[in-house]
Amino acid sequence: MSMLDKLKGMLKGHEDTARQGVEKAGDAFDAKTGNKYQSQVDMAQQRLNEQLGSDKPQDPPPQS
């Protein structure tokens, strides 16, 4: 069993709390770095939420 599977099992039923923690941690990192890495942090937050299954539905990406 992978580490991610274990985390998913522990977080089952607490997806909103996990999502809030990811957002809070990313915002704290942005504040410490003066938003220097904001786009990378946002991408990491999105990917973590997707992996944890706690991602909120987002607008589809614009099509060119």
mmCIF file of C-alpha atoms in Angstrom:
data_model
loop_
_atom_site.group_PDB
_atom_site.id
_atom_site.type_symbol
_atom_site.label_atom_id
_atom_site.label_comp_id
_atom_site.label_asym_id
_atom_site.label_seq_id
_atom_site.Cartn_x
_atom_site.Cartn_y
_atom_site.Cartn_z
ATOM 1 C CA MET A 1 0.000 0.000 0.000
ATOM 2 C CA SER A 2 1.454 3.329 -1.013
ATOM 3 C CA MET A 3 1.765 6.349 1.218
ATOM 4 C CA LEU A 4 -0.902 8.163 -0.810
ATOM 5 C CA ASP A 5 -3.334 5.279 -0.324
ATOM 6 C CA LYS A 6 -2.736 5.416 3.423
ATOM 7 C CA LEU A 7 -3.344 9.179 3.446
ATOM 8 C CA LYS A 8 -6.532 8.766 1.445
ATOM 9 C CA GLY A 9 -7.764 6.202 3.945
ATOM 10 C CA MET A 10 -6.990 8.469 6.883
ATOM 11 C CA LEU A 11 -8.668 11.455 5.266
ATOM 12 C CA LYS A 12 -11.816 9.638 4.168
ATOM 13 C CA GLY A 13 -14.748 11.688 5.376
ATOM 14 C CA HIS A 14 -12.543 14.708 6.072
ATOM 15 C CA GLU A 15 -11.961 15.936 2.534
ATOM 16 C CA ASP A 16 -13.052 19.502 3.272
ATOM 17 C CA THR A 17 -10.657 19.747 6.199
ATOM 18 C CA ALA A 18 -7.797 18.396 4.080
ATOM 19 C CA ARG A 19 -8.592 20.860 1.283
ATOM 20 C CA GLN A 20 -8.606 23.735 3.770
ATOM 21 C CA GLY A 21 -5.246 22.599 5.145
ATOM 22 C CA VAL A 22 -3.714 22.468 1.678
ATOM 23 C CA GLU A 23 -5.013 25.968 0.928
ATOM 24 C CA LYS A 24 -3.805 27.354 4.253
ATOM 25 C CA ALA A 25 -0.335 25.825 3.849
ATOM 26 C CA GLY A 26 -0.026 27.173 0.307
ATOM 27 C CA ASP A 27 -1.148 30.633 1.386
ATOM 28 C CA ALA A 28 1.373 30.605 4.257
ATOM 29 C CA PHE A 29 4.150 29.610 1.845
ATOM 30 C CA ASP A 30 3.115 32.407 -0.532
ATOM 31 C CA ALA A 31 3.216 34.904 2.331
ATOM 32 C CA LYS A 32 6.702 33.772 3.415
ATOM 33 C CA THR A 33 8.098 33.979 -0.128
ATOM 34 C CA GLY A 34 6.347 37.210 -1.095
ATOM 35 C CA ASN A 35 4.287 35.373 -3.750
ATOM 36 C CA LYS A 36 7.505 34.680 -5.682
ATOM 37 C CA TYR A 37 6.370 31.120 -6.422
ATOM 38 C CA GLN A 38 2.623 31.722 -6.484
ATOM 39 C CA SER A 39 1.910 29.918 -9.757
ATOM 40 C CA GLN A 40 3.881 26.842 -8.679
ATOM 41 C CA VAL A 41 2.163 26.821 -5.275
ATOM 42 C CA ASP A 42 -1.259 27.122 -6.891
ATOM 43 C CA MET A 43 -0.464 24.225 -9.207
ATOM 44 C CA ALA A 44 0.751 22.103 -6.288
ATOM 45 C CA GLN A 45 -2.404 22.912 -4.318
ATOM 46 C CA GLN A 46 -4.576 21.900 -7.243
ATOM 47 C CA ARG A 47 -2.687 18.642 -7.800
ATOM 48 C CA LEU A 48 -2.796 17.738 -4.101
ATOM 49 C CA ASN A 49 -6.522 18.332 -3.988
ATOM 50 C CA GLU A 50 -6.988 16.183 -7.084
ATOM 51 C CA GLN A 51 -4.890 13.361 -5.620
ATOM 52 C CA LEU A 52 -6.739 13.476 -2.329
ATOM 53 C CA GLY A 53 -10.080 13.449 -4.093
ATOM 54 C CA SER A 54 -11.119 16.661 -2.425
ATOM 55 C CA ASP A 55 -10.899 18.959 -5.406
ATOM 56 C CA LYS A 56 -13.778 21.317 -6.001
ATOM 57 C CA PRO A 57 -15.205 21.483 -9.500
ATOM 58 C CA GLN A 58 -13.407 24.186 -11.403
ATOM 59 C CA ASP A 59 -14.161 26.005 -14.610
ATOM 60 C CA PRO A 60 -12.931 24.039 -17.609
ATOM 61 C CA PRO A 61 -9.729 25.390 -19.173
ATOM 62 C CA PRO A 62 -10.295 27.830 -22.032
ATOM 63 C CA GLN A 63 -10.108 26.200 -25.430
ATOM 64 C CA SER A 64 -8.203 27.920 -28.197
#
